[in-house]
CSV table of C-alpha atoms in Angstrom, one decimal:
chain,number,residue,atom,x,y,z
A,1,MET,CA,-39.1,0.7,8.8
A,2,ALA,CA,-38.8,-1.4,5.7
A,3,MET,CA,-38.3,1.5,3.3
A,4,PRO,CA,-35.1,3.0,4.8
A,5,TYR,CA,-33.6,-0.4,5.0
A,6,GLY,CA,-34.2,-1.1,1.4
A,7,ALA,CA,-32.8,2.3,0.5
A,8,ARG,CA,-29.7,1.6,2.5
A,9,GLN,CA,-29.2,-1.8,1.0
A,10,SER,CA,-29.5,-0.4,-2.6
A,11,ASP,CA,-27.2,2.4,-1.6
A,12,ILE,CA,-24.6,-0.1,-0.3
A,13,ILE,CA,-24.9,-2.1,-3.5
A,14,CYS,CA,-24.4,1.0,-5.6
A,15,ARG,CA,-21.4,2.0,-3.6
A,16,GLN,CA,-19.9,-1.5,-4.0
A,17,LYS,CA,-20.5,-1.3,-7.8
A,18,VAL,CA,-18.8,2.1,-8.0
A,19,LEU,CA,-15.9,0.9,-5.8
A,20,PHE,CA,-15.5,-2.2,-8.0
A,21,LEU,CA,-15.4,-0.1,-11.2
A,22,PHE,CA,-12.9,2.3,-9.6
A,23,VAL,CA,-10.6,-0.5,-8.4
A,24,SER,CA,-10.7,-2.3,-11.8
A,25,PHE,CA,-10.0,1.1,-13.5
A,26,LEU,CA,-7.0,1.6,-11.3
A,27,GLY,CA,-5.9,-1.9,-11.9
A,28,GLN,CA,-5.9,-1.4,-15.7
A,29,VAL,CA,-4.0,1.9,-15.4
A,30,PHE,CA,-1.4,0.3,-13.1
A,31,GLY,CA,-1.1,-2.7,-15.5
A,32,VAL,CA,-0.5,-0.4,-18.5
A,33,PHE,CA,2.0,1.6,-16.5
A,34,CYS,CA,3.9,-1.5,-15.4
A,35,TYR,CA,3.8,-2.9,-19.0
A,36,ARG,CA,5.3,0.3,-20.4
A,37,SER,CA,8.0,0.5,-17.7
A,38,GLN,CA,8.9,-3.1,-18.5
A,39,LEU,CA,9.2,-2.3,-22.2
A,40,ASP,CA,11.4,0.7,-21.3
A,41,LEU,CA,13.6,-1.5,-19.1
A,42,GLN,CA,13.9,-4.1,-22.0
A,43,LYS,CA,14.9,-1.3,-24.4
A,44,ARG,CA,17.6,-0.1,-22.0
A,45,LEU,CA,18.9,-3.6,-21.4
A,46,LEU,CA,19.0,-4.3,-25.1
């Protein structure tokens, strides 16, 4: 009984790591997109 539980726990930790990397990657892409759109808005205003 101990083996499947350990496997599940490591699987959950692995999923959390992948999810964290995915979310941070999306955050970076969104940040760059917002930064570029802000620059475009500033150019239009100027």
